[in-house]
CSV table of C-alpha atoms and ligand atoms in Angstrom, one decimal:
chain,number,residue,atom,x,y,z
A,1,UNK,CA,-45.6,5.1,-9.9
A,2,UNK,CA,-44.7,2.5,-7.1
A,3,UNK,CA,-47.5,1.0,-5.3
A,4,UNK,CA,-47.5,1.4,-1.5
A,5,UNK,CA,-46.6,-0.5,1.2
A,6,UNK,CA,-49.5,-1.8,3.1
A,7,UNK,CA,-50.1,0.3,6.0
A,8,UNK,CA,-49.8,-1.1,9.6
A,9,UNK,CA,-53.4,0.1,10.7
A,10,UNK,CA,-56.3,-2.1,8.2
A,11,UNK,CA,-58.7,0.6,6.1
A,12,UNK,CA,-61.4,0.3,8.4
A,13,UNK,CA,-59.4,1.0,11.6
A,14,UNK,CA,-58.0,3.8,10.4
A,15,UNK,CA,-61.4,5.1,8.9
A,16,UNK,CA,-62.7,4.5,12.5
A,17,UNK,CA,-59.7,6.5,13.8
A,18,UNK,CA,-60.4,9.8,11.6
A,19,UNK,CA,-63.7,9.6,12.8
A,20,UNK,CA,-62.0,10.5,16.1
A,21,UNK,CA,-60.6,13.9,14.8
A,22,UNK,CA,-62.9,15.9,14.0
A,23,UNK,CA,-61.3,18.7,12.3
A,24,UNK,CA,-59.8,16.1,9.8
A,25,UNK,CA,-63.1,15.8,7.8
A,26,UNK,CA,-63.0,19.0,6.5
A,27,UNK,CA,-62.7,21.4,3.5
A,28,UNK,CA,-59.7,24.2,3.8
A,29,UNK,CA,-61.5,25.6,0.9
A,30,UNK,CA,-64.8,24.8,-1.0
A,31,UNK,CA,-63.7,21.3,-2.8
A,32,UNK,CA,-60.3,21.0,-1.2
A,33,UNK,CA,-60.2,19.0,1.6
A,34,UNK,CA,-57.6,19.3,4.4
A,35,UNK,CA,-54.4,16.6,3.7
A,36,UNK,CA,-52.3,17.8,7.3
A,37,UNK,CA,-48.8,16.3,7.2
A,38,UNK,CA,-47.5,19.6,9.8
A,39,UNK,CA,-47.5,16.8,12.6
A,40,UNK,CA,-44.0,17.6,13.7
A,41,UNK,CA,-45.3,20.9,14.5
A,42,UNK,CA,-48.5,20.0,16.7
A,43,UNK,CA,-50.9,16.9,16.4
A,44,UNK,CA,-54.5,17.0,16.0
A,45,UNK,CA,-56.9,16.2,19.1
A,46,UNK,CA,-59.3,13.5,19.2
A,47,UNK,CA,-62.6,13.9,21.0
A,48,UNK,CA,-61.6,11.9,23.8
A,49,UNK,CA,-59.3,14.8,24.1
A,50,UNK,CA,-61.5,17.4,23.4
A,51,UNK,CA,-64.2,15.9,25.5
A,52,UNK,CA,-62.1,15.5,28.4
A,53,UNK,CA,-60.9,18.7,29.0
A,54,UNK,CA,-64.8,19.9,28.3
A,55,UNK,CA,-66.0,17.3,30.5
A,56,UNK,CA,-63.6,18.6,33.4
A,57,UNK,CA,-64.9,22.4,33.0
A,58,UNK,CA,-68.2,21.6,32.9
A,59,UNK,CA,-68.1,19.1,36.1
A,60,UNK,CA,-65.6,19.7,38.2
A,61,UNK,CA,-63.7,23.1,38.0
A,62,UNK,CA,-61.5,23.3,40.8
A,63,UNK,CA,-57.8,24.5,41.9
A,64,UNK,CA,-55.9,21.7,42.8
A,65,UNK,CA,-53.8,20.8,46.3
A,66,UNK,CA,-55.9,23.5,47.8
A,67,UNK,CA,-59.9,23.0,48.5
A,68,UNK,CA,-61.0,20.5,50.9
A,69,UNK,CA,-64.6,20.7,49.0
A,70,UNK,CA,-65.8,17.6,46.8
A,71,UNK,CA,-64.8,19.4,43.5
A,72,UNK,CA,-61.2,20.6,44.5
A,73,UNK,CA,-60.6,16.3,45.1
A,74,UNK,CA,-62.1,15.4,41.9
A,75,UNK,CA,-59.7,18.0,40.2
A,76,UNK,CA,-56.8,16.7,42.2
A,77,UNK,CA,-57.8,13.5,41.7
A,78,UNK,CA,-58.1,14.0,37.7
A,79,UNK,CA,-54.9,16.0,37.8
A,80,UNK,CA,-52.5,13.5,39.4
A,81,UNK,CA,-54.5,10.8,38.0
A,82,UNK,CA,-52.7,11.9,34.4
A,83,UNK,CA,-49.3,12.1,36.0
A,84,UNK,CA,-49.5,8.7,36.8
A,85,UNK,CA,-51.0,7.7,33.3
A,86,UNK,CA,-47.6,9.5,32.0
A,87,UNK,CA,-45.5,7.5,33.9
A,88,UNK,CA,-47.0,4.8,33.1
A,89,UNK,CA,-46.5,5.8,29.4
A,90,UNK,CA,-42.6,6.4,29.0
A,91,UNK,CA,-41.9,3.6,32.2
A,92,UNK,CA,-41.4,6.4,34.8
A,93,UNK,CA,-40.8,4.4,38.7
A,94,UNK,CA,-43.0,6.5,40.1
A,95,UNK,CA,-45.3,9.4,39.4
A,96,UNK,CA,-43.3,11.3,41.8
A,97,UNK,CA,-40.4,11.8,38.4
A,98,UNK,CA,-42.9,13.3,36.5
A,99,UNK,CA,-43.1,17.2,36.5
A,100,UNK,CA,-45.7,19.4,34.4
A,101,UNK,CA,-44.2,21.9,32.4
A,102,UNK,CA,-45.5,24.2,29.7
A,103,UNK,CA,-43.7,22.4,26.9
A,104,UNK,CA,-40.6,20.5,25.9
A,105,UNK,CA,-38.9,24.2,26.1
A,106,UNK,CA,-39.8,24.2,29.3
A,107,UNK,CA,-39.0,21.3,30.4
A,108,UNK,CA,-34.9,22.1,28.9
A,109,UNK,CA,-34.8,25.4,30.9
A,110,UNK,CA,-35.9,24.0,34.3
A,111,UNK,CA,-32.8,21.7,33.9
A,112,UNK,CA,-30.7,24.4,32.7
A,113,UNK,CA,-31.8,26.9,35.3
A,114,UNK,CA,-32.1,24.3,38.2
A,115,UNK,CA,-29.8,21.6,38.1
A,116,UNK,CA,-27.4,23.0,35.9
A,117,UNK,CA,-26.9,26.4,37.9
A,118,UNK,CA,-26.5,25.0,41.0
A,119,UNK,CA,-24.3,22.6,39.7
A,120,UNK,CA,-21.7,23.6,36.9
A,121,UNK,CA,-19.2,25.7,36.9
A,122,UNK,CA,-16.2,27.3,34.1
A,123,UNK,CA,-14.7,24.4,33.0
A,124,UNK,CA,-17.9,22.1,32.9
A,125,UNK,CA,-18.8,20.9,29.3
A,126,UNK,CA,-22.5,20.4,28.5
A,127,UNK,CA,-22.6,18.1,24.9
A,128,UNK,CA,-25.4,19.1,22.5
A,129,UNK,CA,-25.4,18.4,18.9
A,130,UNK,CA,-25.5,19.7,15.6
A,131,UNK,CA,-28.6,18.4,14.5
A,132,UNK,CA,-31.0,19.8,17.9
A,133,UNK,CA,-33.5,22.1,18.1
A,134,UNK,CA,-33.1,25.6,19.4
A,135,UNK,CA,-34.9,24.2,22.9
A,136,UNK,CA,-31.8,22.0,22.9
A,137,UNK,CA,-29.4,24.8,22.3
A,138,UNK,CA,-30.2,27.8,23.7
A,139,UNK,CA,-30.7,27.1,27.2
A,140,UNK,CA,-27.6,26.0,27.2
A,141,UNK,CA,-25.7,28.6,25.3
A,142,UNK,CA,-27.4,30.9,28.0
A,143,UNK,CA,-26.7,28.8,31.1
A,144,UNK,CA,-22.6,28.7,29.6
A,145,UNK,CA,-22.9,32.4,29.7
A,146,UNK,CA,-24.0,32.4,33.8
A,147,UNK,CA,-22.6,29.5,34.6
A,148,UNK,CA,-19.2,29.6,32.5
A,149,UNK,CA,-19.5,26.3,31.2
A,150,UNK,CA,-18.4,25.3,27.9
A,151,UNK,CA,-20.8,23.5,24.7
A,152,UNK,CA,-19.8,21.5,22.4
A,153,UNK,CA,-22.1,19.7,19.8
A,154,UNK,CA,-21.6,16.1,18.5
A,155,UNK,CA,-21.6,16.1,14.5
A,156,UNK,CA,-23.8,14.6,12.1
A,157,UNK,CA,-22.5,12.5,9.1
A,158,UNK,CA,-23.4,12.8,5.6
A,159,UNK,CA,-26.3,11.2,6.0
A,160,UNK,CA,-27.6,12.8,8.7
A,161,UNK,CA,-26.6,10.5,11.9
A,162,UNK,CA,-24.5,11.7,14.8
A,163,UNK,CA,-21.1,10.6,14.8
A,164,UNK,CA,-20.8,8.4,17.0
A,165,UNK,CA,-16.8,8.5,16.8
A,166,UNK,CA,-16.3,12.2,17.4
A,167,UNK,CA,-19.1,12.1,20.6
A,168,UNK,CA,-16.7,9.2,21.9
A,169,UNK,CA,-14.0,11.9,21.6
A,170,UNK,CA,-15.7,14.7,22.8
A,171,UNK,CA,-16.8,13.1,26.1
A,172,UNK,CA,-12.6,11.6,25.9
A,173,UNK,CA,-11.8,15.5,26.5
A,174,UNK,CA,-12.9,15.8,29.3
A,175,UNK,CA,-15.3,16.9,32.2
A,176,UNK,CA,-18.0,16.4,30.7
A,177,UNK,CA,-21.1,16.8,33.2
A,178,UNK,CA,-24.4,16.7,30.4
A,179,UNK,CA,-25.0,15.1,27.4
A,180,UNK,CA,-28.1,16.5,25.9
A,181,UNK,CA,-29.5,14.6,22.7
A,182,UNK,CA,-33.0,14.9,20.7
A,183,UNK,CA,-34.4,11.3,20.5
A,184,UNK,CA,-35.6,12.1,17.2
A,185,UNK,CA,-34.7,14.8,14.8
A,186,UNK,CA,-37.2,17.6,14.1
A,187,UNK,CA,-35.7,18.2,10.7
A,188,UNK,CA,-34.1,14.7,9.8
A,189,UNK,CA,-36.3,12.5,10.9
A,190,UNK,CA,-33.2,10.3,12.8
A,191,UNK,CA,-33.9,8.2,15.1
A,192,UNK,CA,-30.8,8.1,17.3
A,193,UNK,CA,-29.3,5.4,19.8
A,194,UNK,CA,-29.9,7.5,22.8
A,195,UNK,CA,-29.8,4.4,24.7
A,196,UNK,CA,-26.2,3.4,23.9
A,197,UNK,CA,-25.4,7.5,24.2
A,198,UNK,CA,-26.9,7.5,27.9
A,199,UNK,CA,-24.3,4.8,28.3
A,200,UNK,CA,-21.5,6.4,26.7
A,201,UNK,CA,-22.6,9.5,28.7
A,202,UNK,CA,-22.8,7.8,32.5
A,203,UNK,CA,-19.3,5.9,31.8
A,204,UNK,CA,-17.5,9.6,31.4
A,205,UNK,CA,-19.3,10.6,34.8
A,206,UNK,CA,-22.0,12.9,32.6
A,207,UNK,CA,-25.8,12.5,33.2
A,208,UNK,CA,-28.2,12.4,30.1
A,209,UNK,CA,-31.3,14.6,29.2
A,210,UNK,CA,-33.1,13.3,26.3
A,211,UNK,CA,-35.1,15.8,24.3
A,212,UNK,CA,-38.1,13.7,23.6
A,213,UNK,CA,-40.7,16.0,21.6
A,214,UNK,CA,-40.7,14.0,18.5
A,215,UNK,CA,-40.1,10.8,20.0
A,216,UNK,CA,-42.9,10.3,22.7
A,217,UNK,CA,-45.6,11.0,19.8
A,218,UNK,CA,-44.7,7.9,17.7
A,219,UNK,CA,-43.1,5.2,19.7
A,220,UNK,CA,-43.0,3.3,22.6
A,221,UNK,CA,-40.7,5.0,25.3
A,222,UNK,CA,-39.3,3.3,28.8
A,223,UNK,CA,-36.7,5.9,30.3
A,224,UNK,CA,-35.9,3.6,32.8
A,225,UNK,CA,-34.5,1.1,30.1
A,226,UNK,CA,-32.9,3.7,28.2
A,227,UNK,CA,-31.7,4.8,31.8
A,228,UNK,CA,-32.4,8.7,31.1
A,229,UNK,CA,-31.6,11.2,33.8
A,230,UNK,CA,-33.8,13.6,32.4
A,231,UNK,CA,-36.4,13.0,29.2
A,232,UNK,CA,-38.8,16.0,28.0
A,233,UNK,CA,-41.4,16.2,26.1
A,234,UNK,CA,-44.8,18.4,25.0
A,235,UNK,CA,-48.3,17.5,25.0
A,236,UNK,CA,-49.2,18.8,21.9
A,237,UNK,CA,-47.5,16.6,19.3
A,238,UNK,CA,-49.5,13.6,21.2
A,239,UNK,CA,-52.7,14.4,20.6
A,240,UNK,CA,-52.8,16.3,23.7
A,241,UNK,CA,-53.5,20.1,24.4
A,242,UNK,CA,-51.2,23.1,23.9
A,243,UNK,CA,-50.0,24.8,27.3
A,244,UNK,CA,-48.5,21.4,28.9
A,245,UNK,CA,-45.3,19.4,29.0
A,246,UNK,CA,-43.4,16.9,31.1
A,247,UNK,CA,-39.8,16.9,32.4
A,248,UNK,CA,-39.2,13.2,33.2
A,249,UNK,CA,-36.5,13.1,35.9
A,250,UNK,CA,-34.7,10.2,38.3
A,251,UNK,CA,-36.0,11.3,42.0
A,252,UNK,CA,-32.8,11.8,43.5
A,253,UNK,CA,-31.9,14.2,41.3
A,254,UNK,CA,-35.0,16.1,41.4
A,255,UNK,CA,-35.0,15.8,45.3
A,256,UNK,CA,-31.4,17.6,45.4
A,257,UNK,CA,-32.1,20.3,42.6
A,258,UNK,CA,-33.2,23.4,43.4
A,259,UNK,CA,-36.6,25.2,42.7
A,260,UNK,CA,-37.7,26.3,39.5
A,261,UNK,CA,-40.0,29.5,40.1
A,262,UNK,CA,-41.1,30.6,43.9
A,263,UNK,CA,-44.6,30.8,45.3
A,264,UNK,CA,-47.7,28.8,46.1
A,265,UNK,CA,-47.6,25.3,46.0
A,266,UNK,CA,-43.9,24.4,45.4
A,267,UNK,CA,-43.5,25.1,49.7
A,268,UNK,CA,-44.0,22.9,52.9
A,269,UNK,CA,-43.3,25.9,55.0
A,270,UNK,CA,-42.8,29.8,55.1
A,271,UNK,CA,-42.3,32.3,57.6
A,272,UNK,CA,-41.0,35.9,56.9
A,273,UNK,CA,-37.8,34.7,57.0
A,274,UNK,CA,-37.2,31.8,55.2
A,275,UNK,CA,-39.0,29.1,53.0
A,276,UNK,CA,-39.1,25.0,53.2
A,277,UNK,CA,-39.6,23.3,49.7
A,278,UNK,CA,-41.9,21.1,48.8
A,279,UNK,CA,-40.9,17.4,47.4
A,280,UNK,CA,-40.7,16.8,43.9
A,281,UNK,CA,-42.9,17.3,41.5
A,282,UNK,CA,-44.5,19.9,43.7
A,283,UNK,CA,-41.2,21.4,44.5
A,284,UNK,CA,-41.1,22.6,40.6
A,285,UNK,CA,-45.2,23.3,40.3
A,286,UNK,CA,-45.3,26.8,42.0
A,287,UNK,CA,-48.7,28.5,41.2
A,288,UNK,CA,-51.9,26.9,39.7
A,289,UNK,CA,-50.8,24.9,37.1
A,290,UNK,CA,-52.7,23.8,33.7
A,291,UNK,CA,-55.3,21.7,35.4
A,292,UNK,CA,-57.4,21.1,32.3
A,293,UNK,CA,-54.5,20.5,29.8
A,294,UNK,CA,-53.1,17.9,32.2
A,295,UNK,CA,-56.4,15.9,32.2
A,296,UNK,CA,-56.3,16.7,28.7
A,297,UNK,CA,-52.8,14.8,28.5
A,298,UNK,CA,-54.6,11.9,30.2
A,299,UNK,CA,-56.6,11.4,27.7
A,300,UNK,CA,-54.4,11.4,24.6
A,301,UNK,CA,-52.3,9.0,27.0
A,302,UNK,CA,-55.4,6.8,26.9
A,303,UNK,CA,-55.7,6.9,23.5
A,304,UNK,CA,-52.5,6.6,22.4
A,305,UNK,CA,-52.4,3.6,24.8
A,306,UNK,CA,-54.8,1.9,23.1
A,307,UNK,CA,-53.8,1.8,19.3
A,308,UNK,CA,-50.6,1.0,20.6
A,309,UNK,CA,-47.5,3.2,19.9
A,310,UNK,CA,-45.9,0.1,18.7
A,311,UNK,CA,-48.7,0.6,16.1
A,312,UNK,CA,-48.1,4.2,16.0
A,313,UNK,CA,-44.4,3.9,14.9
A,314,UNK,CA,-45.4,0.6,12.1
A,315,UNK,CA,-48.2,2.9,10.8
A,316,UNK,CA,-45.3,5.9,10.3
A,317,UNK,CA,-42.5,3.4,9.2
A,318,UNK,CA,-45.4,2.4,6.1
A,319,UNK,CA,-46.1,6.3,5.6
A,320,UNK,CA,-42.2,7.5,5.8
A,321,UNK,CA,-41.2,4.2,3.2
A,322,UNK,CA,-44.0,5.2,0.8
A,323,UNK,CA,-43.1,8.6,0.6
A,324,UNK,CA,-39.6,8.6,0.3
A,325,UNK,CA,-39.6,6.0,-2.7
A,326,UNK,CA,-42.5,8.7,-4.1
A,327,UNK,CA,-40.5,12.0,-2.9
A,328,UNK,CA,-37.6,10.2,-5.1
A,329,UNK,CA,-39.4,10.4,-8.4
A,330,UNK,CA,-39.8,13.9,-8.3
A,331,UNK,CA,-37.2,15.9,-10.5
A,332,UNK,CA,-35.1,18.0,-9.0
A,333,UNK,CA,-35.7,17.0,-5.5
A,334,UNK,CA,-33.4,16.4,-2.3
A,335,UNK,CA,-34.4,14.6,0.7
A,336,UNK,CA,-32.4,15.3,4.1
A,337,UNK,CA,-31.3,12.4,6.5
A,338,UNK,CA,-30.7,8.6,6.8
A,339,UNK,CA,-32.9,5.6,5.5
A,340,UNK,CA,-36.0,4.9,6.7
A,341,UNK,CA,-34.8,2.0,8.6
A,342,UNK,CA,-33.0,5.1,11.1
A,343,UNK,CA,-36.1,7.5,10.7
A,344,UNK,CA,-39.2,8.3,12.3
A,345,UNK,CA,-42.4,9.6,10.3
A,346,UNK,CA,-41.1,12.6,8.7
A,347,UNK,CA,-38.9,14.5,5.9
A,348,UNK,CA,-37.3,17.3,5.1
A,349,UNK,CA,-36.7,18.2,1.3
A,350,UNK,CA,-35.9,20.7,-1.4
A,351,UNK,CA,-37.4,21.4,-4.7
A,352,UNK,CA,-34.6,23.1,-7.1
A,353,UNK,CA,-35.4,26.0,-8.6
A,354,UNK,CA,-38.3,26.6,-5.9
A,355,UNK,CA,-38.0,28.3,-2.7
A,356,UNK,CA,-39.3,26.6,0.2
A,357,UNK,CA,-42.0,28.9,1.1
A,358,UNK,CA,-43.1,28.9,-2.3
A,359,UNK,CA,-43.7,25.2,-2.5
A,360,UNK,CA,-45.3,25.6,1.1
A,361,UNK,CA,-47.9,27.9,-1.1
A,362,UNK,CA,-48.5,25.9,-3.5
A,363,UNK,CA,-48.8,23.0,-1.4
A,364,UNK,CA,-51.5,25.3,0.7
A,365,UNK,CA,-53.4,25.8,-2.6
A,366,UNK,CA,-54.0,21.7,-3.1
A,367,UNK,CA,-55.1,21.6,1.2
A,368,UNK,CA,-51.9,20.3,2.0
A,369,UNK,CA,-50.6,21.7,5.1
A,370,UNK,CA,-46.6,20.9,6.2
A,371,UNK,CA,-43.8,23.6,7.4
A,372,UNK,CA,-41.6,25.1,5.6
A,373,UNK,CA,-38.6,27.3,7.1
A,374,UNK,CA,-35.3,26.6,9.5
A,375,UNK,CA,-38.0,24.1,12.0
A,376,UNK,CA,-36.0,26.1,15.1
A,377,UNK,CA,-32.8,24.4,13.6
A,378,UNK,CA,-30.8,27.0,12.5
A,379,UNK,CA,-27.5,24.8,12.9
A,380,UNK,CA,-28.8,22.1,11.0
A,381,UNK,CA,-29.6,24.0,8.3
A,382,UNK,CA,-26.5,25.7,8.2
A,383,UNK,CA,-24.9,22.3,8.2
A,384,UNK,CA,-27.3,21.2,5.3
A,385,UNK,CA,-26.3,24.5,3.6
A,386,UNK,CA,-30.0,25.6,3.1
A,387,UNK,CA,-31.3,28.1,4.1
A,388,UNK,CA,-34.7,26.2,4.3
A,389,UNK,CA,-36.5,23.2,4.0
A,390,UNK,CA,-39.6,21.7,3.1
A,391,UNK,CA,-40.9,19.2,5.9
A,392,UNK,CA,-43.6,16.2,5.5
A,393,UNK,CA,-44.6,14.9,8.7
A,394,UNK,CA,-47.0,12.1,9.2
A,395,UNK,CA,-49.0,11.0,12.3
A,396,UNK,CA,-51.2,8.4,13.1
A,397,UNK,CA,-54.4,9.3,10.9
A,398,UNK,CA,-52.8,9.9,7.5
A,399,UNK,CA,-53.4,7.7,5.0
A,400,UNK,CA,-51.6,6.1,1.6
A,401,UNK,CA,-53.7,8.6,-0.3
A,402,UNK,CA,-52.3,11.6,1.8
A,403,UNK,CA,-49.1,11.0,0.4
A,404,UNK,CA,-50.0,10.7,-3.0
A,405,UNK,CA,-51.9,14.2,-2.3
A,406,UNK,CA,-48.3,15.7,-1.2
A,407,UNK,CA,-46.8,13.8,-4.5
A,408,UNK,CA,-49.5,15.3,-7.1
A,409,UNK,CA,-49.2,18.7,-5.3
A,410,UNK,CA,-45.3,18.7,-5.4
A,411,UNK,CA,-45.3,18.4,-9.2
A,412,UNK,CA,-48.0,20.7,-9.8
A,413,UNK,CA,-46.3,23.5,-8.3
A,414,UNK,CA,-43.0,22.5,-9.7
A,415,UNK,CA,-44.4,22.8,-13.1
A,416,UNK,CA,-45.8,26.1,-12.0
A,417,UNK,CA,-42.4,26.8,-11.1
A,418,UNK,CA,-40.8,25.1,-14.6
B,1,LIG,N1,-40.7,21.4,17.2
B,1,LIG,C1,-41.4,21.7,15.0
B,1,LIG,O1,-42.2,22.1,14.1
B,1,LIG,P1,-42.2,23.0,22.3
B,1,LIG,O2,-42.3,24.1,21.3
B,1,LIG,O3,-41.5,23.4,23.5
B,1,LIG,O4,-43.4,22.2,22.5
B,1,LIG,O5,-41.1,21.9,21.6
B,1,LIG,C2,-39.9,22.3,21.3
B,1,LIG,C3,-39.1,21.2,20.6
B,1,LIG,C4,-38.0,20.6,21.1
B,1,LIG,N2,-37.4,19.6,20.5
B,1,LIG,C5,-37.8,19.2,19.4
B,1,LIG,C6,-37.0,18.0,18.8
B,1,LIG,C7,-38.9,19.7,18.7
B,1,LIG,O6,-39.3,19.2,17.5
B,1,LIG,C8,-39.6,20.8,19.3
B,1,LIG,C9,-40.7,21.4,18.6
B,1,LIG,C10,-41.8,21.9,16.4
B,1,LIG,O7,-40.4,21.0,14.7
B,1,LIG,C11,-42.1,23.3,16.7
B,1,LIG,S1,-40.8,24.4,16.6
């Protein structure tokens, strides 16, 4: 067995940090404790979180951009006061670019529906690639289908990178208008030079959305150095609440889009006759929006903030090294995607012989929770030529001795299985 690569956070701060979740220090089942490596899928809360969106119920309950009373200003207050910790977060130039959304998926619509309606027409191309998520994909297979446009999808190498040389190609063909990218894989983990693709994507005359669901979680973000036109992301894989999302986007483009829905809020004037929009963000907020979730999403900003998501991504780099060199002693497994030098905190893998869901099972049995399926990447896996996979994902709080959980479950079920 390999010993591990010293972790980024000491023992004691991470014993300090665990202490934050509190639905970590428990037992799934009588003696089996709870090892959660489904990170990829949704985080785990802190207090701070937890607290803060209790806190805001219990004090100061209030719609927001409406009341004139002393509560209705605290909630406003709280409410923009987590837009601005977001932009502070991924670099944003003003709190004005960031829009609430329900999730990343969202987030990918709006754009789709908005900008991309009002904007593209039959003969457009919108780039995706092979490797997204179904949030990257579908809206824009549906907006081609109102719109006209054409997709095309940049493809992964062997080892599970985008190739580079065929998106040069792609965007060479012509009238190309949007380059939409994950950051990070869901499935393989890659971390991909979205900053050079951006580049790429403004010299052909295209703009850039950047899905950022796995990305924001783990590492430090600045899309005005990456020079994003668009960058989305969820709450929930950051230790915030379910039910809220961002859609980063550069003002000038929100301010000519389009509205998203219609209706209170999202207006600076009706009559019977005819409406006057709002400015961005409010111009895409119609209705009362997740108040408590947004505060919520303050929080886990704050917290996040103060590890440090430099520490964040170190802590995964340790996690991700020590259990691929672990995941590559097991017999008759395959791991999906580049080195760890290219990846973020998580893996894919098969077992042969052992379906995915099985080995999800047996993993269930030891308290080990991670997903198993397509991870809404059908394409990918089709590429991969599996039907399903096995995925590992690590976050902040897991430990050394998590992964040598996974490792010890892994073979026990395969020798079920033998
Ligand atoms: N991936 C996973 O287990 P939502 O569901 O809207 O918060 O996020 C969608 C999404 C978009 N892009 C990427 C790269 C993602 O990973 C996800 C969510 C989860 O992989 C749930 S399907």
């Amino acid at each position: 067995m390999s010993s591990p690569t010293p972790p980024a956070l000491s023992a004691e701060t991470l014993a300090a940090l665990r202490a934050d979740f509190p639905i970590l220090n428990q037992e799934i089942r009588p003696g089996v404790p709870l090892t959660y490596l489904d990170n990829g899928a949704t985080s785990q809360k802190p207090a701070a979180v937890i607290d803060a969106m209790s806190h805001y119920y219990e004090h100061m309950n209030a719609n927001v951009h409406r009341g004139v009373h002393a509560f209705a200003e605290r909630a406003t207050a709280a409410y923009e006061g987590a837009r601005q910790k977001v932009a502070d977060l991924i670099g944003a130039g003003d709190a004005q670019e960031i829009i609430y959304v329900r999730n990343t998926t969202e987030a990918i619509n709006l754009v789709a529906r908005t900008w991309g309606d009002a904007t593209l027409h039959t003969g457009d191309v919108v780039i995706s690639t092979e490797m997204e998520h179904h949030a990257n994909i579908v809206p824009w297979q549906m907006m081609a289908e109102r719109t006209g446009v054409t997709v095309k999808y940049i493809p992964i190498t062997e080892t599970g990178l985008l190739d580079m040389g065929e998106y040069r190609k792609l965007l060479a063909e012509g009238n190309v208008k949007l380059v939409a990218v994950a950051h990070v894989s869901n499935v393989l983990g890659t971390i991909n030079p979205v900053k050079e693709i951006i580049k790429l994507a403004h010299e052909a005359g295209a703009l850039a959305l950047i899905d950022g669901a796995q990305s924001v979680p783990g590492m430090p973000v600045n899309v005005r150095d990456l020079d994003a036109d668009f960058y989305a992301f969820s709450a929930h894989k950051m230790l915030g609440p379910t039910g809220i999302g961002v859609l980063y986007g550069k003002y000038d483009l929100l301010e000519k889009m389009p509205p998203y829905n219609g209706g209170g809020s999202m207006i600076s004037k009706v009559t019977l006759t005819g409406t006057k929009y709002a400015h961005a963000p409010q111009k895409f907020e119609a209705g009362t929006p997740a108040i408590a979730e947004a505060v919520g999403l303050g929080a886990a900003v704050d917290y996040l903030t103060k590890i440090g998501l430099a520490n964040v991504i170190e802590h995964e780099k340790a996690l991700i090294s020590y259990a691929m060199e672990r995941l590559s002693e097991v017999i008759g497994l395959t791991t999906y995607g580049p080195s760890v030098e290219e990846r973020s905190g998580l893996v894919s893998f098969t077992l042969k012989g052992v379906h995915a869901h099985d080995l999800a099972q047996g993993l269930d049995a030891a308290g080990v929770a991670v997903r198993a399926g397509h991870h809404c990447a059908m394409p990918l896996h089709d590429k991969l030529g599996v039907a399903a996979t096995l995925r590992a994902s690590f976050y902040v709080y897991n430990t050394m001795e998590e992964v040598d959980t996974l490792i010890n479950a892994i073979e026990s079920t395969r020798r079920y299985f033998a």
